[in-house]
């Protein structure tokens, strides 16, 4: 594998050198290599040596980094999607006569009011000025938590307890109030705190600035900001940092009864607190907790000695939520003002994209997602399901009982697509309004807050849309046993209604098969066919066999593949995603029957993961990302697929070659 490592390192280094403005002398091409290439392929990279580079050579060579960007030439063309959404907004803004409460009405009104609002000279909205001073005058913890309720319920700010309604991952069909895990306290990002205390200084400075705006002298404001920094450090020291980096947060999610949670959260009357927020207490019998150790520490920080720092936390929460309505009016916040040099049109378009995506989402689907695309997509999903059926049926390392269970789970997987997105009921949004943009923005935020609170009493629909359809994504949800495929990802090169079936199969088909494969990985397999978390439903002997195969796979990816010939992928960290890729390729390749079909599939598989990155980003990815770098994501999988060898006549002397005894399989 040494030659393969050198070629991978060469491609990544070439990306960096092009970014730096230098050139790279390409290796000479031998007659044998030239004869092995197709007519239009690059002459210095062979499919048998580096398939990723072979397919993507021209794109990578011609890609240019924009200023400040660390990647280029990504097949995930989020910029195109963003422009499509902006065009929808322009069209809506140019129209008139929309019925109150409709998506078009919300977009049009927000657009017009944003352009009319003088962000540079408007005074601080009176209601926000009053709120900030009300927090600053709090003299007890009881008062503080009454204000905390008000901030969430009436202003859409996050509360100190960090709660939100989420689906009950361990008992499908219902929802719970969950205590989330803090991964930052404003400027103090916990991941950064692992390397430097700098974020604490930033937190102290920003808290001091807004306190000075309220009349505190600098020394007093600095001291309070410092105390808030100490609180952030205490919270960081109690945080399980494995959770935010995990690809499987479900395994950290724990359920507590109401009595159990009240033994942890003792600083406030929880029933009264939740009732004041608007929650129906009959649905508050269970609670989700992501990081119980951190939650206990948070409760301990709610002490009278910390009152000034806690008030500063709440004040910063208001400042964060309403920053652009404050910084131009308070002199001490001048350095925190974000000066936007884009045109007014670009500013308002980005505002609508960022804040009102729920309003643009159905319009995006109506314009860019057709019934024909949906039929072709669902048909391909069904084919992939049949591919997995055969793989599972033939997996002789599984017991008969587990095999039957997995097949039942496979049959119970449903797809969520753009056709499942419905328009909102205009009656629910007719109350959204205001005399200026601030009032309109606040009114809209409160509507969304009420929706979230009211959702606690609503059952989880397996067809519920859980991510914007204008987001370039697809995902598997184990508690719903469904796969969501957004409308945005049905764009070339992932999916093109006019392309051939096998090209689409190698693109979006691979992504769907990847997500379907997650249903059977070592984490999601613990959820049964109905989405209930129940590790006992899989026989212990089958879990042992799966874990043994996992260890072999982790060694395969870690031992054989590097970046720059030095940096290895973390086999354990990337196992879930690598294995999902491998199972995906095994599945979709089983749906082909000729070399021509497989070539179309393999080439688009390599094409959709095309991306050029600078070296520092690649190295960071190895440390934090559960996905392997794109070149390895392609080549490491194809190097263990037997059909790849026969299709491209890969020989032992080729860099993509792995000895048969060292190849791995997800299912065989």
XYZ file of C-alpha atoms in Angstrom:
668
model
C 0.000 0.000 0.000
C 3.016 2.321 0.067
C 2.467 3.563 -3.468
C -1.171 4.380 -2.728
C -0.140 6.396 0.311
C 2.312 8.433 -1.723
C -0.302 9.215 -4.365
C -2.839 10.293 -1.777
C -0.260 12.508 -0.130
C 0.640 13.958 -3.533
C -2.965 14.925 -4.282
C -3.498 16.594 -0.924
C -0.165 18.398 -1.081
C -0.973 19.525 -4.619
C -4.161 21.089 -3.315
C -2.157 23.046 -0.769
C 0.450 24.113 -3.304
C -2.152 25.357 -5.759
C -3.715 27.330 -2.893
C -0.307 28.855 -2.174
C 0.198 29.866 -5.790
C 2.929 27.314 -6.519
C 3.013 24.733 -9.250
C 3.603 21.008 -9.120
C 5.594 19.014 -11.637
C 3.482 16.025 -12.639
C 5.097 12.571 -12.847
C 5.871 11.165 -16.225
C 3.480 8.693 -17.824
C 4.708 5.290 -18.941
C 3.432 3.524 -22.043
C 1.715 0.954 -19.862
C -0.072 3.639 -17.929
C -1.115 5.429 -21.110
C -2.599 2.254 -22.546
C -4.557 1.701 -19.348
C -6.338 5.041 -19.576
C -9.552 5.854 -21.336
C -9.355 8.373 -24.145
C -10.225 11.488 -22.122
C -8.752 10.520 -18.739
C -5.722 12.283 -17.186
C -2.519 10.664 -18.391
C -0.666 10.672 -15.086
C -3.232 9.064 -12.755
C -4.556 5.554 -13.309
C -7.848 4.249 -11.978
C -5.962 1.248 -10.633
C -3.666 3.447 -8.518
C -5.867 6.286 -7.245
C -9.466 6.119 -8.359
C -10.477 9.310 -6.543
C -7.743 11.282 -8.293
C -8.447 9.554 -11.612
C -12.085 10.663 -11.646
C -11.654 14.105 -10.110
C -8.317 15.206 -11.535
C -9.567 18.036 -13.763
C -11.939 19.391 -11.137
C -9.276 19.397 -8.439
C -6.599 20.844 -10.707
C -8.775 23.743 -11.857
C -10.406 24.513 -8.507
C -9.514 27.814 -6.871
C -9.938 28.735 -3.237
C -11.895 31.864 -2.494
C -10.465 34.240 0.061
C -10.817 32.855 3.575
C -12.113 29.458 2.432
C -10.392 26.192 3.338
C -12.109 24.029 0.742
C -13.087 24.250 -2.905
C -14.649 22.198 -5.697
C -17.049 20.445 -3.340
C -19.758 18.377 -5.004
C -22.052 19.640 -2.237
C -23.001 22.812 -4.069
C -24.656 24.605 -1.166
C -24.039 27.934 -2.911
C -26.315 26.890 -5.769
C -29.051 25.938 -3.299
C -28.601 29.236 -1.493
C -28.979 31.146 -4.738
C -32.107 29.171 -5.633
C -33.667 30.101 -2.296
C -32.677 33.746 -2.758
C -34.330 33.782 -6.170
C -37.539 32.542 -4.565
C -37.316 35.338 -2.000
C -36.803 37.942 -4.741
C -39.846 36.677 -6.610
C -42.011 36.745 -3.482
C -40.776 40.207 -2.511
C -41.711 41.509 -5.974
C -45.291 40.312 -5.579
C -48.271 41.626 -3.633
C -51.652 40.664 -2.268
C -50.593 37.644 -0.208
C -53.088 36.341 2.348
C -52.079 37.061 5.934
C -50.294 34.174 7.620
C -49.107 32.485 4.421
C -45.445 31.783 3.786
C -45.366 34.430 1.062
C -46.899 37.019 3.403
C -44.301 36.354 6.123
C -41.412 36.545 3.621
C -42.724 39.675 1.891
C -43.427 41.494 5.161
C -40.068 40.588 6.667
C -38.308 41.667 3.472
C -39.990 45.068 3.333
C -39.690 45.840 7.044
C -36.028 44.824 7.143
C -35.177 47.270 4.335
C -37.126 50.038 6.104
C -35.397 49.547 9.472
C -32.486 51.889 10.236
C -30.111 49.557 12.050
C -27.395 52.236 12.187
C -29.393 54.924 13.967
C -32.491 53.368 15.548
C -32.551 53.562 19.354
C -32.557 50.396 21.413
C -36.137 49.077 21.334
C -37.777 50.205 24.556
C -38.942 46.721 25.453
C -35.357 45.406 25.224
C -33.894 48.331 27.175
C -36.469 47.754 29.913
C -35.742 44.028 29.916
C -31.982 44.516 30.303
C -32.432 46.885 33.233
C -35.000 44.581 34.802
C -32.432 41.752 34.782
C -29.743 44.069 36.142
C -31.939 45.010 39.110
C -32.716 41.419 40.157
C -31.847 40.829 43.834
C -32.655 37.135 44.366
C -32.463 33.790 42.616
C -36.266 33.558 42.684
C -36.511 36.815 40.719
C -33.809 35.617 38.351
C -35.700 32.481 37.387
C -38.914 34.453 36.874
C -36.963 36.604 34.428
C -35.475 33.449 32.898
C -39.002 32.238 32.113
C -39.840 35.592 30.562
C -36.728 35.555 28.370
C -37.669 32.201 26.876
C -41.429 32.598 26.654
C -41.656 36.200 25.487
C -38.332 36.848 23.747
C -37.164 33.516 22.333
C -33.878 33.508 24.289
C -32.315 30.344 25.605
C -32.835 29.712 29.317
C -30.272 28.945 31.997
C -31.458 25.337 32.348
C -30.899 24.763 28.614
C -34.139 22.861 28.048
C -36.035 22.139 24.848
C -38.634 19.723 23.559
C -37.180 16.779 21.685
C -38.348 13.377 20.590
C -37.983 10.628 23.160
C -35.184 8.648 21.546
C -35.637 5.707 23.899
C -39.422 5.384 23.691
C -40.537 6.100 20.115
C -43.655 8.050 19.335
C -43.431 10.573 22.141
C -41.593 13.719 23.123
C -39.912 14.886 26.300
C -38.365 18.012 27.707
C -34.632 17.449 27.491
C -31.827 19.136 29.400
C -29.237 19.744 26.716
C -25.491 19.788 27.131
C -23.733 23.137 27.182
C -20.790 23.120 24.763
C -20.078 26.831 25.221
C -20.996 29.829 27.314
C -21.214 32.500 24.622
C -17.620 33.325 23.591
C -16.165 30.530 25.727
C -16.317 27.522 23.420
C -15.474 24.403 25.426
C -13.552 22.736 22.621
C -11.270 25.775 22.419
C -10.814 25.700 26.194
C -9.001 22.394 25.809
C -6.091 24.329 24.252
C -6.287 27.901 25.540
C -7.949 30.128 28.129
C -8.325 32.859 25.529
C -12.109 32.355 25.120
C -12.562 33.168 28.818
C -10.969 36.571 28.272
C -13.306 37.148 25.339
C -16.309 36.170 27.487
C -15.175 38.506 30.256
C -14.745 41.402 27.804
C -18.105 40.989 26.067
C -19.972 40.631 29.371
C -18.188 43.700 30.729
C -19.076 45.734 27.656
C -22.816 45.146 27.909
C -22.779 45.739 31.660
C -21.053 49.073 31.062
C -23.820 49.890 28.591
C -26.241 49.503 31.485
C -24.316 51.919 33.689
C -21.772 49.786 35.551
C -18.295 51.259 35.864
C -15.547 49.381 34.060
C -13.870 47.863 37.142
C -17.150 46.481 38.455
C -18.179 45.214 35.021
C -14.790 43.535 34.524
C -15.059 41.782 37.884
C -18.526 40.432 37.083
C -17.310 39.321 33.659
C -14.420 37.504 35.331
C -16.845 35.667 37.641
C -18.886 34.602 34.635
C -15.661 33.259 33.122
C -14.994 31.229 36.279
C -18.511 29.775 36.036
C -17.920 28.834 32.422
C -14.674 27.102 33.414
C -16.447 25.164 36.185
C -19.083 24.056 33.716
C -16.456 23.065 31.160
C -14.579 20.973 33.741
C -17.743 18.952 34.389
C -18.533 18.373 30.710
C -18.266 15.043 28.908
C -16.527 16.247 25.753
C -17.086 12.923 23.986
C -20.778 13.768 23.551
C -20.558 16.714 21.106
C -18.096 14.746 18.989
C -20.168 11.581 18.889
C -21.954 10.475 15.746
C -24.400 8.573 17.940
C -25.773 10.962 20.596
C -28.551 8.455 21.307
C -26.273 6.372 23.497
C -25.757 9.362 25.805
C -29.444 10.207 26.059
C -30.868 9.142 29.429
C -34.430 9.220 30.722
C -35.244 10.445 34.219
C -38.578 10.419 36.005
C -39.964 13.705 37.305
C -38.931 12.758 40.857
C -35.408 11.824 39.726
C -34.867 15.056 37.830
C -36.066 17.091 40.812
C -33.316 15.499 42.880
C -30.797 17.007 40.436
C -32.452 20.347 39.660
C -33.103 21.603 43.179
C -32.615 25.344 42.792
C -36.048 26.037 41.330
C -39.590 24.700 41.715
C -39.497 22.817 38.429
C -43.270 22.349 38.120
C -43.917 26.045 38.601
C -41.067 26.947 36.235
C -42.349 24.693 33.440
C -45.956 25.728 33.954
C -45.010 29.407 33.717
C -43.211 28.630 30.443
C -46.480 27.220 29.111
C -45.852 23.472 29.299
C -48.719 21.133 30.150
C -47.468 19.369 33.298
C -49.278 16.143 32.524
C -46.692 15.596 29.786
C -43.797 16.354 32.143
C -43.508 12.948 33.815
C -40.195 12.098 32.084
C -37.155 14.134 31.128
C -34.218 13.586 28.830
C -30.690 14.357 29.997
C -27.585 14.380 27.816
C -24.877 15.081 30.411
C -26.058 14.439 34.007
C -22.697 15.353 35.579
C -22.754 18.731 33.862
C -26.390 19.259 34.866
C -25.519 18.685 38.536
C -22.674 21.191 38.253
C -25.018 23.705 36.584
C -27.460 23.356 39.467
C -24.642 23.949 41.962
C -23.669 27.148 40.149
C -27.119 28.589 40.819
C -26.035 30.059 44.145
C -26.560 33.489 45.665
C -22.796 34.102 45.588
C -22.976 33.809 41.797
C -26.034 36.036 41.368
C -24.194 38.910 39.651
C -22.505 36.506 37.220
C -25.822 34.748 36.547
C -27.445 38.098 35.821
C -24.601 38.848 33.423
C -25.277 35.482 31.743
C -28.926 36.440 31.210
C -27.987 39.916 29.997
C -25.540 38.370 27.524
C -28.309 36.045 26.352
C -30.469 39.051 25.472
C -27.481 40.754 23.889
C -26.737 37.701 21.771
C -30.336 37.358 20.591
C -30.808 41.040 19.751
C -27.227 42.121 19.014
C -27.939 44.140 15.859
C -30.670 46.117 17.620
C -28.283 47.118 20.433
C -24.724 47.697 19.263
C -25.313 50.922 17.349
C -27.032 52.558 20.317
C -24.708 51.612 23.189
C -21.276 53.215 22.960
C -19.553 50.460 24.962
C -20.753 47.878 22.416
C -19.370 49.689 19.371
C -16.536 47.186 18.910
C -19.062 44.340 18.876
C -21.047 45.827 16.044
C -20.991 43.696 12.916
C -20.522 46.015 9.966
C -22.053 44.461 6.891
C -20.541 45.787 3.677
C -22.834 43.819 1.415
C -25.590 45.523 -0.532
C -28.930 46.064 1.181
C -30.451 43.406 -1.059
C -27.824 40.829 -0.063
C -28.334 41.684 3.591
C -32.090 41.201 3.484
C -31.824 38.024 1.395
C -29.404 36.503 3.892
C -31.666 37.539 6.745
C -34.639 35.745 5.220
C -32.537 32.661 4.454
C -31.225 32.546 8.022
C -34.306 33.417 10.061
C -37.302 32.440 7.954
C -36.171 29.134 6.416
C -39.415 27.456 7.534
C -41.224 29.902 5.263
C -39.023 29.441 2.205
C -38.845 25.654 2.576
C -42.242 24.700 1.072
C -41.726 27.212 -1.723
C -38.380 25.608 -2.515
C -39.983 22.166 -2.703
C -42.793 23.402 -4.926
C -40.327 24.942 -7.361
C -37.496 22.418 -7.403
C -38.938 19.042 -6.398
C -41.348 17.292 -8.752
C -43.548 14.225 -8.537
C -41.429 12.642 -11.260
C -38.286 13.079 -9.165
C -40.076 11.671 -6.137
C -41.246 8.583 -8.026
C -37.754 7.909 -9.377
C -36.253 8.478 -5.944
C -38.683 6.161 -4.129
C -38.201 3.506 -6.798
C -34.432 3.640 -6.264
C -34.932 3.477 -2.478
C -37.007 0.327 -2.915
C -34.286 -1.209 -5.081
C -31.739 -0.457 -2.376
C -33.993 -2.056 0.206
C -34.053 -5.209 -1.921
C -30.269 -5.112 -2.170
C -30.019 -5.065 1.614
C -32.594 -7.835 1.868
C -30.299 -10.118 -0.088
C -27.206 -9.080 1.866
C -28.879 -9.721 5.211
C -30.388 -12.996 4.006
C -26.949 -14.199 2.891
C -25.127 -13.068 6.071
C -24.376 -16.516 7.471
C -22.624 -15.061 10.533
C -26.009 -13.923 11.865
C -28.330 -16.197 13.818
C -31.669 -17.009 12.202
C -33.498 -15.049 14.897
C -31.455 -11.885 14.417
C -31.655 -12.196 10.643
C -35.468 -12.300 10.829
C -35.477 -9.260 13.110
C -33.212 -7.250 10.825
C -35.325 -8.098 7.809
C -38.426 -6.983 9.666
C -36.662 -3.738 10.605
C -35.633 -3.292 6.966
C -39.230 -3.698 5.818
C -40.385 -1.145 8.383
C -38.053 1.637 7.177
C -39.982 4.526 5.636
C -38.755 7.432 3.492
C -39.422 11.109 4.171
C -39.110 13.317 1.081
C -40.213 16.700 -0.204
C -43.730 15.408 -0.857
C -44.210 15.079 2.907
C -43.672 18.794 3.536
C -46.973 20.614 3.958
C -47.659 24.328 4.023
C -48.467 25.923 7.369
C -51.996 26.833 8.392
C -52.209 30.608 7.737
C -54.452 30.984 10.800
C -51.480 30.045 13.007
C -49.408 32.942 11.674
C -51.965 35.716 11.229
C -50.958 37.172 14.591
C -47.336 37.635 13.452
C -46.813 41.335 12.836
C -45.406 44.602 14.121
C -44.935 48.236 13.265
C -41.250 47.789 12.365
C -38.785 44.996 11.701
C -37.805 44.529 15.350
C -41.411 44.000 16.381
C -42.044 41.686 13.433
C -38.898 39.653 14.139
C -39.814 39.336 17.820
C -43.391 38.355 16.976
C -42.171 35.639 14.626
C -39.717 34.278 17.189
C -42.489 34.039 19.757
C -44.701 32.132 17.333
C -41.908 29.585 16.825
C -41.308 29.356 20.584
C -44.977 28.619 21.216
C -44.940 25.950 18.540
C -42.037 24.202 20.220
C -43.626 24.333 23.675
C -46.974 23.102 22.360
C -45.294 20.240 20.498
C -44.629 18.440 23.807
C -48.197 17.157 23.818
C -48.098 16.041 20.186
C -47.047 12.502 19.176
C -44.052 12.124 16.885
C -45.163 11.434 13.338
C -42.714 9.162 11.508
C -43.272 11.331 8.429
C -42.500 14.544 10.307
C -40.017 16.861 8.608
C -37.055 17.245 10.971
C -34.661 19.192 8.727
C -35.132 21.865 6.065
C -35.772 20.449 2.607
C -33.471 23.164 1.216
C -30.593 21.644 3.220
C -28.179 19.419 1.290
C -28.575 16.280 3.416
C -29.987 12.842 4.116
C -30.133 11.067 7.462
C -31.383 7.973 9.275
C -33.352 8.339 12.527
C -33.278 5.116 14.584
C -36.160 6.021 16.895
C -38.431 6.691 13.910
C -36.771 4.058 11.709
C -36.959 6.444 8.779
C -34.660 8.027 6.224
C -35.105 11.710 5.422
C -33.928 12.718 1.948
C -34.060 16.443 1.356
C -35.137 18.054 -1.893
C -31.809 19.896 -2.155
C -29.766 16.704 -2.424
C -31.717 15.634 -5.516
C -29.368 17.790 -7.575
C -26.532 16.682 -9.832
C -24.099 15.086 -9.402
C -25.989 13.272 -6.641
C -29.219 12.848 -8.555
C -30.384 13.952 -11.974
C -33.747 12.842 -13.341
C -32.233 12.961 -16.836
C -29.146 10.910 -15.950
C -28.872 7.146 -16.279
C -29.952 4.945 -13.391
C -26.463 3.721 -12.435
C -24.966 7.196 -12.273
C -27.742 8.177 -9.874
C -27.231 4.945 -7.979
C -23.554 5.806 -7.456
C -24.506 9.286 -6.243
C -27.647 9.724 -4.175
C -28.227 5.967 -4.247
C -24.964 5.505 -2.380
C -26.003 8.163 0.169
C -29.384 6.501 0.740
C -27.795 3.070 1.039
C -25.307 4.595 3.499
C -28.159 5.902 5.661
C -30.102 2.647 5.383
C -26.953 0.840 6.469
C -26.877 2.884 9.675
C -30.031 1.026 10.733
C -27.789 -2.009 11.225
C -24.596 -0.453 12.596
C -23.427 -1.269 16.116
C -25.248 1.761 17.571
C -28.541 1.920 15.699
C -28.931 -1.862 15.636
C -29.831 -1.542 19.321
C -33.140 0.053 18.234
C -35.714 -2.560 17.265
C -37.941 -2.623 14.189
C -40.365 -0.185 15.844
C -37.666 2.296 16.868
C -37.564 1.310 20.541
C -34.162 1.237 22.212
C -33.791 -2.375 23.339
C -30.279 -3.901 23.226
C -31.744 -7.259 24.253
C -33.568 -7.694 20.949
C -30.264 -8.666 19.299
C -28.768 -11.940 20.473
C -25.561 -11.480 22.482
C -23.690 -13.871 20.190
C -24.617 -11.719 17.175
C -23.434 -8.558 18.912
C -20.167 -10.314 19.750
C -19.760 -11.291 16.104
C -20.541 -7.746 14.974
C -18.054 -6.239 17.434
C -15.370 -8.664 16.265
C -15.999 -7.615 12.657
C -15.887 -3.979 13.790
C -12.425 -4.458 15.273
C -11.168 -6.007 12.045
C -12.645 -3.158 10.009
C -11.180 -0.488 12.295
C -7.713 -1.993 11.812
C -8.209 -2.132 8.029
C -8.959 1.589 7.777
C -6.405 2.674 10.362
C -3.460 0.529 9.272
C -3.693 0.845 5.495
C -4.556 4.470 4.744
C -2.879 7.766 5.560
C -2.801 11.432 4.612
C 0.592 12.829 3.567
C 1.990 9.352 4.178
C 2.084 10.206 7.905
C -1.351 10.832 9.392
C -3.556 7.802 9.916
C -7.315 7.897 10.196
C -8.650 6.908 13.615
C -10.137 3.488 12.926
C -12.504 3.578 15.900
C -13.609 7.169 15.382
C -14.394 6.684 11.685
C -15.662 3.116 11.878
C -19.383 3.910 11.823
C -19.182 6.097 8.728
C -16.600 3.942 6.944
C -18.650 0.827 7.572
C -21.820 2.565 6.376
C -19.951 3.493 3.175
C -18.756 -0.075 2.735
C -22.197 -1.586 3.292
C -23.630 0.998 0.939
C -21.246 0.080 -1.892
C -21.799 -3.633 -1.353
C -25.533 -3.020 -1.595
C -25.655 -0.838 -4.704
C -22.990 -2.835 -6.550
C -25.210 -5.883 -6.071
C -27.815 -4.062 -8.194
C -25.469 -3.965 -11.221
C -24.802 -6.739 -13.712
C -22.216 -5.405 -16.217
C -18.885 -3.611 -16.145
C -20.453 -0.661 -17.964
C -23.062 -0.258 -15.229
C -20.430 -0.556 -12.529
C -18.185 2.036 -14.176
C -21.024 4.553 -14.186
C -21.691 3.773 -10.524
C -18.073 3.830 -9.336
C -17.224 7.038 -11.163
C -20.143 8.978 -9.734
C -19.382 7.587 -6.281
C -15.931 9.168 -6.564
C -17.376 12.336 -8.116
C -19.846 13.137 -5.334
C -17.075 13.139 -2.707
C -14.835 15.473 -4.686
C -13.451 18.287 -2.561
C -10.114 20.085 -2.369
C -8.984 21.087 1.124
C -5.973 22.820 2.590
C -3.640 20.643 4.630
C -4.539 22.093 8.022
C -8.219 21.349 7.491
C -7.440 17.778 6.476
C -5.385 17.261 9.621
C -8.124 18.793 11.798
C -10.635 16.464 10.160
C -8.571 13.455 11.175
C -8.749 14.560 14.784
C -12.406 15.507 15.112
C -14.481 14.158 12.218
C -16.130 10.732 12.227
C -15.837 10.773 8.415
C -12.600 9.893 6.654
C -11.093 12.484 4.284
C -12.800 12.305 0.912
C -9.966 10.684 -1.054
C -9.665 7.916 1.517
C -13.426 7.637 1.775
C -13.474 6.608 -1.870
C -10.269 4.638 -2.305
C -10.334 2.672 0.945
C -13.845 1.385 0.167
C -13.184 0.497 -3.460
C -9.957 -1.290 -2.493
C -12.010 -3.889 -0.646
C -14.834 -4.305 -3.219
C -14.159 -7.372 -5.413
C -16.224 -6.009 -8.313
C -13.939 -2.985 -8.503
C -10.997 -5.294 -9.199
C -12.736 -7.100 -12.040
C -14.196 -3.938 -13.578
C -10.875 -2.070 -13.750
C -8.550 -5.089 -13.940
C -6.676 -4.154 -10.775
C -3.499 -6.212 -10.403
C -1.192 -6.916 -7.484
C 1.284 -4.306 -8.720
C -1.343 -1.530 -8.625
C -1.605 0.933 -5.741
C -5.316 0.266 -5.183
C -4.604 -3.424 -4.643
C -5.246 -5.067 -1.283
C -4.567 -8.769 -0.889
C -7.823 -10.797 -0.786
C -7.099 -12.066 2.722
C -6.834 -8.468 3.974
C -10.048 -7.204 2.404
C -13.082 -6.722 4.595
C -16.829 -6.879 4.075
C -19.746 -5.409 5.977
C -22.063 -8.326 5.302
C -20.204 -11.224 3.651
